[in-house]
mmCIF file of C-alpha atoms in Angstrom:
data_model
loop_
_atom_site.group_PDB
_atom_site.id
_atom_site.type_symbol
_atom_site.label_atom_id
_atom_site.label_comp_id
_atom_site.label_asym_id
_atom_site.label_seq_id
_atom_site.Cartn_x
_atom_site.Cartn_y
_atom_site.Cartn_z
ATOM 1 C CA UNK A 858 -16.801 40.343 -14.941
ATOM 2 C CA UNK A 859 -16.754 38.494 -17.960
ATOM 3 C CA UNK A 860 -13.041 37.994 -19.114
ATOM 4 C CA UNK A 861 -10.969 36.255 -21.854
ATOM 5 C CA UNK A 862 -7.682 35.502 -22.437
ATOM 6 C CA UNK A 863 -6.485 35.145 -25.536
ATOM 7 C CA UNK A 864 -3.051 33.880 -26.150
ATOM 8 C CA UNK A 865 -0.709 31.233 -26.756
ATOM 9 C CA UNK A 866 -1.227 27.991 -25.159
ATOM 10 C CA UNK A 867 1.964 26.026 -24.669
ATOM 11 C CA UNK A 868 3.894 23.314 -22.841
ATOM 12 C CA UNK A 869 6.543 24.659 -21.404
ATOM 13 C CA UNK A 870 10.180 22.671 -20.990
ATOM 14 C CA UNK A 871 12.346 24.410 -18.592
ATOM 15 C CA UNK A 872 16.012 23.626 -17.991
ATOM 16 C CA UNK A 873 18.536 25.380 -15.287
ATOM 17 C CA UNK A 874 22.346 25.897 -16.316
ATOM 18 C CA UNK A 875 24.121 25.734 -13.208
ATOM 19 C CA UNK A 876 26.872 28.468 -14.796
ATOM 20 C CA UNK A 877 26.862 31.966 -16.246
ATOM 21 C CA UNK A 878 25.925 32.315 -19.445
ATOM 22 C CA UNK A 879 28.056 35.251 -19.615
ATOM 23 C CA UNK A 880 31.150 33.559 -18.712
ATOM 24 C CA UNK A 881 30.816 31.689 -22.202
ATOM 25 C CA UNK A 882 31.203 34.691 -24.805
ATOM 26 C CA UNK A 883 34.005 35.754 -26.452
ATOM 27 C CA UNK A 884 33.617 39.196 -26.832
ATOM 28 C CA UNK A 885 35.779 39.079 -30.466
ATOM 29 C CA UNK A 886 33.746 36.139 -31.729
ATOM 30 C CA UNK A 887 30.093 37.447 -30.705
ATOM 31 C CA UNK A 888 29.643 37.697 -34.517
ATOM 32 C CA UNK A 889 30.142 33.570 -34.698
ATOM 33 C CA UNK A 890 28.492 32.514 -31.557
ATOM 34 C CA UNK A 891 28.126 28.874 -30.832
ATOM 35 C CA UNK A 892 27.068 27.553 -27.342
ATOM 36 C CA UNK A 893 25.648 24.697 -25.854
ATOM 37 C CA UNK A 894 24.935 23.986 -22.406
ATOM 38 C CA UNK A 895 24.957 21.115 -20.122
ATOM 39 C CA UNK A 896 21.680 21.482 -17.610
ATOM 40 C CA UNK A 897 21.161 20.575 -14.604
ATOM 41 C CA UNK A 898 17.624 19.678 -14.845
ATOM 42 C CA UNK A 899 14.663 19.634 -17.113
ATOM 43 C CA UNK A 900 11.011 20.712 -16.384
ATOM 44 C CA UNK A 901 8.122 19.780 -18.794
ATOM 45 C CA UNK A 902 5.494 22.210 -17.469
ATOM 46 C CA UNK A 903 2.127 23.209 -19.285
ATOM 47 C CA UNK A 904 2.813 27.152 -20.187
ATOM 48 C CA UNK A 905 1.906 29.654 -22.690
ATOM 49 C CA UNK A 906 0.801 33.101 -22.071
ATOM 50 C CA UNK A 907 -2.964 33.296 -22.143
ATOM 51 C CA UNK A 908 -3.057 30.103 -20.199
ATOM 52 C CA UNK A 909 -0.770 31.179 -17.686
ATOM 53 C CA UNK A 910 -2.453 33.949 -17.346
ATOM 54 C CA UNK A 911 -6.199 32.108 -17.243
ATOM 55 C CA UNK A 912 -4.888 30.101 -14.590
ATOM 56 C CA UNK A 913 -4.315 32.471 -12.107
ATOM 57 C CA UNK A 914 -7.162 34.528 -13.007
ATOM 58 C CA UNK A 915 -9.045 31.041 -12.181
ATOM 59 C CA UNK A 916 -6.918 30.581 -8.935
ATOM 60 C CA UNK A 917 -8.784 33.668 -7.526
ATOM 61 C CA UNK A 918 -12.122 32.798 -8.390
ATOM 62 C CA UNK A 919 -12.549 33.439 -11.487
ATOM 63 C CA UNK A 920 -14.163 31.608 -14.968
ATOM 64 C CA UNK A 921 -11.770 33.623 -17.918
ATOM 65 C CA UNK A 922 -12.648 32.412 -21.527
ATOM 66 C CA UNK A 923 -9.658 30.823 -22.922
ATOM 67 C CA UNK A 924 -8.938 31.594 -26.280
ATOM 68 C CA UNK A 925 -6.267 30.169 -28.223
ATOM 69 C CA UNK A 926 -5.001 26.773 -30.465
ATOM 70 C CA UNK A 927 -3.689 23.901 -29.627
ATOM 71 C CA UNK A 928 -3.376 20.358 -30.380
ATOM 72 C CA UNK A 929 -4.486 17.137 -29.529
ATOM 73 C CA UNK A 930 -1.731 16.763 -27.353
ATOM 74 C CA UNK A 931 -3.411 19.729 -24.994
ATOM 75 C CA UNK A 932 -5.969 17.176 -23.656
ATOM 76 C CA UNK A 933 -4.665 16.684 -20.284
ATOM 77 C CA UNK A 934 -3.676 20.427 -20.146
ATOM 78 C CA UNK A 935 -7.545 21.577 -20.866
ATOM 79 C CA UNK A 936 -8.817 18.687 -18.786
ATOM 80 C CA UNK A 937 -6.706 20.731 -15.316
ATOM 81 C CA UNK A 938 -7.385 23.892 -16.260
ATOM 82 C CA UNK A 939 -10.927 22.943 -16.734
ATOM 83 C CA UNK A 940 -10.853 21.664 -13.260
ATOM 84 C CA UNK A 941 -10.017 24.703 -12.108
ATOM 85 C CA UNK A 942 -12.508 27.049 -13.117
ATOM 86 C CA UNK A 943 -11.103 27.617 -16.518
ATOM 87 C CA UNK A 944 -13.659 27.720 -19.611
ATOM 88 C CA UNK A 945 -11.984 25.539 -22.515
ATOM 89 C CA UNK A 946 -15.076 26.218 -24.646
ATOM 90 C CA UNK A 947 -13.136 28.916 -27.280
ATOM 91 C CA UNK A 948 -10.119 26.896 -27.477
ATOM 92 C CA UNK A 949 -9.135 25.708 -31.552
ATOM 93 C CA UNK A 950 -7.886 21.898 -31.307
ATOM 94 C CA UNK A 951 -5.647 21.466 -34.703
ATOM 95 C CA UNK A 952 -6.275 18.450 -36.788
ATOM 96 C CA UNK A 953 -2.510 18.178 -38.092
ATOM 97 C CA UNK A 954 0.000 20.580 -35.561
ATOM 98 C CA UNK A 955 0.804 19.808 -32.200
ATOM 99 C CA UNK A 956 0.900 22.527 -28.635
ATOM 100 C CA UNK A 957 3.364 25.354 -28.923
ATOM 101 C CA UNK A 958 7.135 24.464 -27.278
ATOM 102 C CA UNK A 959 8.599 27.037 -25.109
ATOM 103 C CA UNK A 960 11.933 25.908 -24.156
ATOM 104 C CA UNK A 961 13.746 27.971 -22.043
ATOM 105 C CA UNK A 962 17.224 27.750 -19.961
ATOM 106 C CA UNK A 963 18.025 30.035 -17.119
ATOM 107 C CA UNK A 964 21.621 30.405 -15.863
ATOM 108 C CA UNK A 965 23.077 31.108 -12.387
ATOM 109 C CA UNK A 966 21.953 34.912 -12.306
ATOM 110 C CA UNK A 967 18.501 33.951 -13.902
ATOM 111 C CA UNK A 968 18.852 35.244 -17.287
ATOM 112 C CA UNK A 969 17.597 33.149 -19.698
ATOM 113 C CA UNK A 970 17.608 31.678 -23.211
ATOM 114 C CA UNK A 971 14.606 30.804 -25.098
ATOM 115 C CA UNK A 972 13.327 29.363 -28.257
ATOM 116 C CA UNK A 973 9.337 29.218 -28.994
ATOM 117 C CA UNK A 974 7.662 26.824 -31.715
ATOM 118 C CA UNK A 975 4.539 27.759 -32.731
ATOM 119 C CA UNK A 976 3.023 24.700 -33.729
ATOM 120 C CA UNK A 977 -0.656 24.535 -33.709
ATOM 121 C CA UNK A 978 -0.464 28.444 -32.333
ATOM 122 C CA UNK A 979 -0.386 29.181 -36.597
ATOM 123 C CA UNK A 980 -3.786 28.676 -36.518
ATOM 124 C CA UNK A 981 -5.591 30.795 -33.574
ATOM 125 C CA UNK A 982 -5.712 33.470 -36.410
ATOM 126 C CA UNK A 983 -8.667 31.735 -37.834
ATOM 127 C CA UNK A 984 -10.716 32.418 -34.361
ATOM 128 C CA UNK A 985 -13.039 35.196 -33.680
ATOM 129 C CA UNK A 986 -14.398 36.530 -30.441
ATOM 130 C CA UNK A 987 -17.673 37.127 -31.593
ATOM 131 C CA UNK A 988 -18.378 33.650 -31.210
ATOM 132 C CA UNK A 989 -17.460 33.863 -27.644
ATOM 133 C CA UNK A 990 -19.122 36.203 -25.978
ATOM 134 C CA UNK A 991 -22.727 35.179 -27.500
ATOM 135 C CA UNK A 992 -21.924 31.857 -25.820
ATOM 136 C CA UNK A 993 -20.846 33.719 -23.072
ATOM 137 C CA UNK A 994 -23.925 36.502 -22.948
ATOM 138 C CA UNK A 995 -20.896 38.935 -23.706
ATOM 139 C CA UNK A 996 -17.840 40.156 -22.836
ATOM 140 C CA UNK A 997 -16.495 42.824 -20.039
ATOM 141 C CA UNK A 998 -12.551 42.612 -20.996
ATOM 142 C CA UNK A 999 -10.022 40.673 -23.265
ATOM 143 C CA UNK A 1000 -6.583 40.536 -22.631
ATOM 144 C CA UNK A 1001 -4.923 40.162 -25.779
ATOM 145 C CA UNK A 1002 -1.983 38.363 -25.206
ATOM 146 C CA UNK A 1003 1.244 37.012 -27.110
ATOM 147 C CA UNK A 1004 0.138 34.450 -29.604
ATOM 148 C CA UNK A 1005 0.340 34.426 -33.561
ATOM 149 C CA UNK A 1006 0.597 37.806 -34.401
ATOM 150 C CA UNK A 1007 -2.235 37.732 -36.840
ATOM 151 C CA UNK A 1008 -4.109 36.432 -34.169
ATOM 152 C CA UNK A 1009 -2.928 39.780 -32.021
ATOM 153 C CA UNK A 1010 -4.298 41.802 -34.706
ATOM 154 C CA UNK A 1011 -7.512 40.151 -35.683
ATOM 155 C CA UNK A 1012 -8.640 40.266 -31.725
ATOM 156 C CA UNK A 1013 -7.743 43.702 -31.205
ATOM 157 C CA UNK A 1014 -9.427 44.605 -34.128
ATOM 158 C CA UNK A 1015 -12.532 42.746 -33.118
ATOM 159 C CA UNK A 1016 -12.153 44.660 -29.748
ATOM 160 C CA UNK A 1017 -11.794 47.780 -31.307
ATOM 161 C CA UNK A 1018 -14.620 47.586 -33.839
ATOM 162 C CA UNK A 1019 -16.996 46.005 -31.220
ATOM 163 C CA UNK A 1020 -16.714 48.955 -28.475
ATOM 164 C CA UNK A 1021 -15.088 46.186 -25.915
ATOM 165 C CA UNK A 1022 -12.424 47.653 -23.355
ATOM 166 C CA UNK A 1023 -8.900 45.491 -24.341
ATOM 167 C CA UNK A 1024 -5.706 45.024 -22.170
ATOM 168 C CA UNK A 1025 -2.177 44.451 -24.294
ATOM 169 C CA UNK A 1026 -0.305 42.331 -23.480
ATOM 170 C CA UNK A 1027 2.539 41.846 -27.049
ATOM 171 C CA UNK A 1028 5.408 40.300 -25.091
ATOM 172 C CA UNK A 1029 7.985 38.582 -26.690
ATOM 173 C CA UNK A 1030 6.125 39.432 -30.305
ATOM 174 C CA UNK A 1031 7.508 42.869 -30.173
ATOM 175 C CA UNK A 1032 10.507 41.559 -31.764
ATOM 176 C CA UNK A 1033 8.730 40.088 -34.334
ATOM 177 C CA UNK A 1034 5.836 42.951 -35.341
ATOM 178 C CA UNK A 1035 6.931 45.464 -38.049
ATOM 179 C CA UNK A 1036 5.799 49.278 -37.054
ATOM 180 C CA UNK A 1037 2.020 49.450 -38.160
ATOM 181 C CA UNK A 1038 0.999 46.162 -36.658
ATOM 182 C CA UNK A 1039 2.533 47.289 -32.799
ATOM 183 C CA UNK A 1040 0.473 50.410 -33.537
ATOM 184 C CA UNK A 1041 -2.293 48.938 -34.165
ATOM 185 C CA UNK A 1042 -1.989 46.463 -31.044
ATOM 186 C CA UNK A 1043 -1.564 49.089 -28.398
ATOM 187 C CA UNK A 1044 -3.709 52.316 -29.665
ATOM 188 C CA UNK A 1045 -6.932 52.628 -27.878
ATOM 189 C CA UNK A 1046 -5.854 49.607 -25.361
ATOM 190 C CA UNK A 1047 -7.535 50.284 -21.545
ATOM 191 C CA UNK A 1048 -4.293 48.393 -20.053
ATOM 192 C CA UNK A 1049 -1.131 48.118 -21.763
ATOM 193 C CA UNK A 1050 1.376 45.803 -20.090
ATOM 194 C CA UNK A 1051 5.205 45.644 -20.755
ATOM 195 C CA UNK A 1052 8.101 44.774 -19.180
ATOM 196 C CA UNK A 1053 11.251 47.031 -19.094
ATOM 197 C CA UNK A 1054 12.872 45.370 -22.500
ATOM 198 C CA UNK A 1055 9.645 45.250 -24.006
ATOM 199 C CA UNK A 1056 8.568 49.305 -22.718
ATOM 200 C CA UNK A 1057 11.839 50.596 -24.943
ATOM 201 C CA UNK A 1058 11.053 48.078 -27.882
ATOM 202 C CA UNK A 1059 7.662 49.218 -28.155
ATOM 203 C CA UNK A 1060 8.951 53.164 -28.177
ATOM 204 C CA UNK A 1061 11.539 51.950 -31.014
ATOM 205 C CA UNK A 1062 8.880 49.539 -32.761
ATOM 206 C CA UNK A 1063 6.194 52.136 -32.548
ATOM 207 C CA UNK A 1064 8.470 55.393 -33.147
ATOM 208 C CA UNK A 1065 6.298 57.270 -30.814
ATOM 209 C CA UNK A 1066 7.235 58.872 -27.540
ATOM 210 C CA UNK A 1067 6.249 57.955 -24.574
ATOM 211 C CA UNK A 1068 3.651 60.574 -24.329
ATOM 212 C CA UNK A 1069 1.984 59.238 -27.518
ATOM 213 C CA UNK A 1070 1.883 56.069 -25.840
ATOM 214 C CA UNK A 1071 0.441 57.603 -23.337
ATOM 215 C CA UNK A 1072 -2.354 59.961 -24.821
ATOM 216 C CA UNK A 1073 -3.272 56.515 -26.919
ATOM 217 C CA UNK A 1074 -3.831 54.457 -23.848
ATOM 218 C CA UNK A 1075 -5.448 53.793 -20.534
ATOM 219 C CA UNK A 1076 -2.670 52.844 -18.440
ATOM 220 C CA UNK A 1077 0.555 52.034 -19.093
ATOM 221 C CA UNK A 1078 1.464 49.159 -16.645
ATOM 222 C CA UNK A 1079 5.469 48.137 -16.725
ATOM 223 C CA UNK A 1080 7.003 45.296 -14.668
ATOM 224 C CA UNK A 1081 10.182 46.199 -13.322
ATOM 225 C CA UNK A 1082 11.239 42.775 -11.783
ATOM 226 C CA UNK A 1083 12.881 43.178 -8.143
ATOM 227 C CA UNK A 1084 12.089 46.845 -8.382
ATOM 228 C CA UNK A 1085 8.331 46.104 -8.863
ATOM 229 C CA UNK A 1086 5.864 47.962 -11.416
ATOM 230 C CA UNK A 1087 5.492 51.463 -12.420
ATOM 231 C CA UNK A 1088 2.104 52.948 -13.588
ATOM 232 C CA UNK A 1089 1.610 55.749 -16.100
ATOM 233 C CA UNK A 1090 -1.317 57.594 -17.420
ATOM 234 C CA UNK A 1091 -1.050 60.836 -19.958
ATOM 235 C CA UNK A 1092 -0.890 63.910 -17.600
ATOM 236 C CA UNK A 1093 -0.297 62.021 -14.314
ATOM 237 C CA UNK A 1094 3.150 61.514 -12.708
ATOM 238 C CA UNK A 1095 4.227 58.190 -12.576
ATOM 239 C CA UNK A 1096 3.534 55.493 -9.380
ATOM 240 C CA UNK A 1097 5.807 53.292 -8.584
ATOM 241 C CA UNK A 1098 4.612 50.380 -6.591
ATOM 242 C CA UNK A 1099 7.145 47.837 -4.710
ATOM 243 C CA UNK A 1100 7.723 44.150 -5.925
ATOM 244 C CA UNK A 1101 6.439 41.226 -3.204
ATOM 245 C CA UNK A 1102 9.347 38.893 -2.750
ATOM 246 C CA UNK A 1103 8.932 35.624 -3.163
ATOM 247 C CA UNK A 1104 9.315 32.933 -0.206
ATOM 248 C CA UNK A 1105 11.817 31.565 -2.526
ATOM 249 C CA UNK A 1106 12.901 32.156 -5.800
ATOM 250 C CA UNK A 1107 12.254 29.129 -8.078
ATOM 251 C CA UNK A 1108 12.112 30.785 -11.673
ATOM 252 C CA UNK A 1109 10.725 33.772 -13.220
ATOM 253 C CA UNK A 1110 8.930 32.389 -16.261
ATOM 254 C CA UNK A 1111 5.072 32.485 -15.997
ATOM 255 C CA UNK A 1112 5.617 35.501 -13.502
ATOM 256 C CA UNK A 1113 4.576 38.949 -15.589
ATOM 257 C CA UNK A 1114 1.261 36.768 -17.219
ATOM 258 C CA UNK A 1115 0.703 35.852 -13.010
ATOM 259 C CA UNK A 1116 1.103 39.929 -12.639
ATOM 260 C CA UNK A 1117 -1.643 40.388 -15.360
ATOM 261 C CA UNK A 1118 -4.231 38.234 -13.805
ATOM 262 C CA UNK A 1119 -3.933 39.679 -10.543
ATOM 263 C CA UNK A 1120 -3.771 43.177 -12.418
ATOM 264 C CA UNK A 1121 -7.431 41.808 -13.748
ATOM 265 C CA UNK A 1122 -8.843 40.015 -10.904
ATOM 266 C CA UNK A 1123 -8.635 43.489 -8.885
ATOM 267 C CA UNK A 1124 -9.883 45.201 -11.813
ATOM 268 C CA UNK A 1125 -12.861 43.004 -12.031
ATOM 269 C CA UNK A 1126 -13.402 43.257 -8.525
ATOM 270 C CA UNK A 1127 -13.554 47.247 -8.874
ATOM 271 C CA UNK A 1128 -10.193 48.139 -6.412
ATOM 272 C CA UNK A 1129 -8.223 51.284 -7.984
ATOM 273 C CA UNK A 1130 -4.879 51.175 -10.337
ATOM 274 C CA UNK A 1131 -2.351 51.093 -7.075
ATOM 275 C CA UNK A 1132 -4.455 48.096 -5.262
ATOM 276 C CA UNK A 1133 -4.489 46.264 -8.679
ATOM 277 C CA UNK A 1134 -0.821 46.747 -9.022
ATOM 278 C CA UNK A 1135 -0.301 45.355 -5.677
ATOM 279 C CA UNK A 1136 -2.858 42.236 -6.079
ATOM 280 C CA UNK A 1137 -0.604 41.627 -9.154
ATOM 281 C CA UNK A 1138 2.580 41.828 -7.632
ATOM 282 C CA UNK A 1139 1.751 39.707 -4.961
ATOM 283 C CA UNK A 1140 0.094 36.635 -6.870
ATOM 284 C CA UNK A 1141 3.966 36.837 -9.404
ATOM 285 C CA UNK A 1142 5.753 36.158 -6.113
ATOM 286 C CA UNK A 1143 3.849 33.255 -5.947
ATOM 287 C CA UNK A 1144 4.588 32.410 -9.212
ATOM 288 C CA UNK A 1145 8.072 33.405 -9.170
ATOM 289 C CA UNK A 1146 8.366 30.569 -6.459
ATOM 290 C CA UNK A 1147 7.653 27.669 -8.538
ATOM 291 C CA UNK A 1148 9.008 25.838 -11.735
ATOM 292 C CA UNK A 1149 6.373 26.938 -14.442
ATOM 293 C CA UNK A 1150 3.639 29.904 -14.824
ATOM 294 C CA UNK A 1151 0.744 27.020 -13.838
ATOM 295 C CA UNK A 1152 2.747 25.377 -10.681
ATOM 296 C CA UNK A 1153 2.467 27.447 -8.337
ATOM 297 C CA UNK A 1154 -0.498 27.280 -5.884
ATOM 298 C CA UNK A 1155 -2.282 30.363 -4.707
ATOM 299 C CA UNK A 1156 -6.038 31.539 -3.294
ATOM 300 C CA UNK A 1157 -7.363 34.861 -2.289
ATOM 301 C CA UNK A 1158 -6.094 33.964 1.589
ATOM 302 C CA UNK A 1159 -2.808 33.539 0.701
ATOM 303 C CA UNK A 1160 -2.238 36.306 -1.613
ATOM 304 C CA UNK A 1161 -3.972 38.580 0.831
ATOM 305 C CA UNK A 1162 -1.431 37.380 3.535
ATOM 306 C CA UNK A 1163 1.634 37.948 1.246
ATOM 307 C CA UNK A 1164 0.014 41.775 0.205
ATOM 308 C CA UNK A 1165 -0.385 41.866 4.009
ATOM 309 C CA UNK A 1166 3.007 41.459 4.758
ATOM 310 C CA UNK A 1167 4.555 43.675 1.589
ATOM 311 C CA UNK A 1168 1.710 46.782 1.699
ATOM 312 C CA UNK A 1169 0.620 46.735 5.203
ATOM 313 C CA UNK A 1170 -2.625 46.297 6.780
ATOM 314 C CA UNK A 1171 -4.889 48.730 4.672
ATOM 315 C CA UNK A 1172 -4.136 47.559 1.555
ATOM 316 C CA UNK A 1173 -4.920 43.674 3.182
ATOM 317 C CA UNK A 1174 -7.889 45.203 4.160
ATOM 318 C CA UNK A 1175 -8.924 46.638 0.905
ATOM 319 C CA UNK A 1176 -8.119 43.814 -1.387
ATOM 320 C CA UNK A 1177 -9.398 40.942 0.786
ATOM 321 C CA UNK A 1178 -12.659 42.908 0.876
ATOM 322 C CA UNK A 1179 -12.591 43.394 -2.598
ATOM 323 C CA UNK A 1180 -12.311 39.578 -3.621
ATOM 324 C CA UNK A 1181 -14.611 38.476 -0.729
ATOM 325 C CA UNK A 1182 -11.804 36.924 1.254
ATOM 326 C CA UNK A 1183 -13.568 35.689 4.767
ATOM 327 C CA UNK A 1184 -13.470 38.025 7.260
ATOM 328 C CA UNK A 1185 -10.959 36.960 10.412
ATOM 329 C CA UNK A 1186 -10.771 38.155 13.691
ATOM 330 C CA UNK A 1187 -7.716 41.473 13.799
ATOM 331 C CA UNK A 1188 -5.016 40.750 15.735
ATOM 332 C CA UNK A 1189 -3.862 44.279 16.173
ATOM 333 C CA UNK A 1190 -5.148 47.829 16.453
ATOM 334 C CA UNK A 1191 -3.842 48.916 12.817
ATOM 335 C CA UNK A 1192 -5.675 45.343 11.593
ATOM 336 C CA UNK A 1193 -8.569 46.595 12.954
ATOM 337 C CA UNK A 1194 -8.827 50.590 12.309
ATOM 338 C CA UNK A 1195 -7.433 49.414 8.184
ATOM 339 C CA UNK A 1196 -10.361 46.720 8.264
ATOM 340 C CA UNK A 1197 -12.897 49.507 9.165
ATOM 341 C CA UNK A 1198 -11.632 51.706 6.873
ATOM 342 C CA UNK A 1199 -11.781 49.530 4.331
ATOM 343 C CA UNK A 1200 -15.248 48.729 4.485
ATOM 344 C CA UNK A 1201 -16.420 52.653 4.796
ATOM 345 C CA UNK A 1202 -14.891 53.287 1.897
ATOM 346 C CA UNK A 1203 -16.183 50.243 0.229
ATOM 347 C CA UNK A 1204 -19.625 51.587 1.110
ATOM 348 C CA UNK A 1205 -19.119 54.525 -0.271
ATOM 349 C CA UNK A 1206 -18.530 53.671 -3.153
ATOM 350 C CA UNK A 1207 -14.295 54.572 -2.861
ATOM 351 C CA UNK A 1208 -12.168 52.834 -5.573
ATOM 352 C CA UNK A 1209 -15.076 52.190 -8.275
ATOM 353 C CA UNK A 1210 -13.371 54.274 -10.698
ATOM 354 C CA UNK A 1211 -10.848 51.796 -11.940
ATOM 355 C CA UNK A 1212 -7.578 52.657 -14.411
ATOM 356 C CA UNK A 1213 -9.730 51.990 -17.611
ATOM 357 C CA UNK A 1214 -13.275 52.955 -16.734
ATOM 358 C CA UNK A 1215 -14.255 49.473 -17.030
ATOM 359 C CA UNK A 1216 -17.703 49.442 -14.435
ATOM 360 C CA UNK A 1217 -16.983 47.173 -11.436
ATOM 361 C CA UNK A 1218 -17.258 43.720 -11.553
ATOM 362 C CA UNK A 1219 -20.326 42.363 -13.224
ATOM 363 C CA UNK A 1220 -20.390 39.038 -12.982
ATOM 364 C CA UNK A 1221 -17.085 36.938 -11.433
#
């Protein structure tokens, strides 16, 4: 399936306050807050959240289309993810701004502080997709992620106009978006992907209901953190699907655009909603274990042994058939009868009906 990601591209610098950020508000001075912190460390990670998000899409074998602005400062960053499978070829280099700064501090009970400079991300307005998928022989899917809003807009648009099936993705540019242009980002989207914050800002920012939301999309995916995802489709109860924990937990950040790739790559490889959700979940908790959203190390093996572990051995079964993980011998009876039912079903043609209607995978 022919993907891309558009969205910011950014170097991330992460820092760890040892404290509670609680513990330093005043509750009758919260209208003159002042606060600085003293860290415990500092992390200068490559980030943003179409590149997170093409780099674990490329961890599990796949070539997304970046799309996105940077500056000349992003060399080293395009030269790895390059390397990995990533295709650089849509990405805007600015002549004057430099790479997006994230810069983000996470206290004792991992809540966080962040501040974002756009930098060169001003200009990834000025790119179109059309240009894209000719040198591409055309597009399956584009995850429109957080990047300049006008950017957000102009891609949807270009989705929307063109016929293409689109995946939202607004973020942390909820807060920013006035009413019509969150509309117009999330109405007629296949996916639409939100965390618990951003699910209630997008009701206020919208002022629709729920069901509106609903009846205008596909599926309504929202990440839950340590209580995993919940799915929603107009006229379907909700399904709740359980986080994978992490080996360790390192720091969140990178960890919902880690959920949307694996969300994709089990799209693209035609597994249903629930066995998306679950490919997702397990490739954040890789994430989750690492300092940055492109540190963490993953393949279809591993992520099938984590899923293993979290869903059982039919869901293993299903997934690692679905992304053409290498068969290995079962080492119990429930290994074997899931493997076998995996594959019937595969033959059959069970799961090809995926949560936006998207055909299964064309080309990976």
């Amino acid at each position: 399936m022919r993907i891309a990601v558009t969205g910011s591209i950014a170097t991330d610098h992460l820092m760890v306050f040892p404290g509670r950020f609680a513990e330093q508000l005043v509750p009758d001075r919260l209208a003159a807050v002042s606060l600085s912190f003293l860290v415990d460390s500092l992390d200068v990670r490559p980030g943003g959240a179409g590149a997170n998000a093409a780099y674990g899409l490329a961890l599990l074998g796949y070539r997304p289309a970046l799309v996105g602005a940077v500056g000349a400062d992003f060399r080293e960053h395009g030269d790895r993810l390059a390397a990995l499978g990533v295709d650089t070829g849509s990405v805007h280099v600015s002549a004057t701004r430099r790479t997006a700064r994230f810069l983000c501090t996470t206290d004792g009970d991992r809540h966080r502080i962040a501040s974002f400079h756009p930098g060169a991300m001003s200009e990834a307005a000025g790119i179109g997709l059309a240009e894209t998928a000719r040198r591409l022989g055309g597009l399956d899917l584009v995850l429109v992620g957080a990047d300049d809003p006008g950017a957000m807009v102009r891609h949807t648009e270009e989705c929307r106009a063109a016929g293409l099936p689109f995946a939202a993705g607004p973020s942390r540019q909820l807060a920013l978006l006035e009413r019509d242009a969150v509309r117009r980002l999330v109405d007629g989207a296949a996916l639409l992907f939100t965390n618990a914050r951003e699910s209630a800002l997008l009701l206020r920012r919208t002022s629709w209901s729920r069901a509106e939301v609903l009846r205008r999309t596909g599926t309504w995916i929202t990440t839950l953190g340590a209580d995993g995802c919940r799915l929603e489709r107009a006229g379907e109860p909700p399904v709740g699907i359980a986080a994978v924990p992490p080996q360790r937990l390192v720091d969140p950040t990178g960890a919902g655009d880690a959920f949307r790739a694996g969300f994709l790559a089990g799209l693209a490889a035609g597994l249903a909603p629930v066995r998306c959700a679950q490919t997702g979940s397990a490739l954040a908790s890789f994430a989750r274990g690492a300092a940055g959203g492109q540190e963490y190390a993953c393949d279809p093996e591993r992520l099938v042994a984590a899923v293993q572990v979290a869903y059982g051995p039919r869901a293993a079964a299903e997934i690692a058939h679905a992304l053409a993980v290498p068969r290995r011998t079962p080492t119990t009876e429930a290994e074997a009868e899931a493997e076998a039912e995996a594959e019937a079903e595969a033959e059959a043609g069970a799961g090809a009906e995926t949560a936006t209607g998207v055909q299964r995978g064309v080309r990976r």
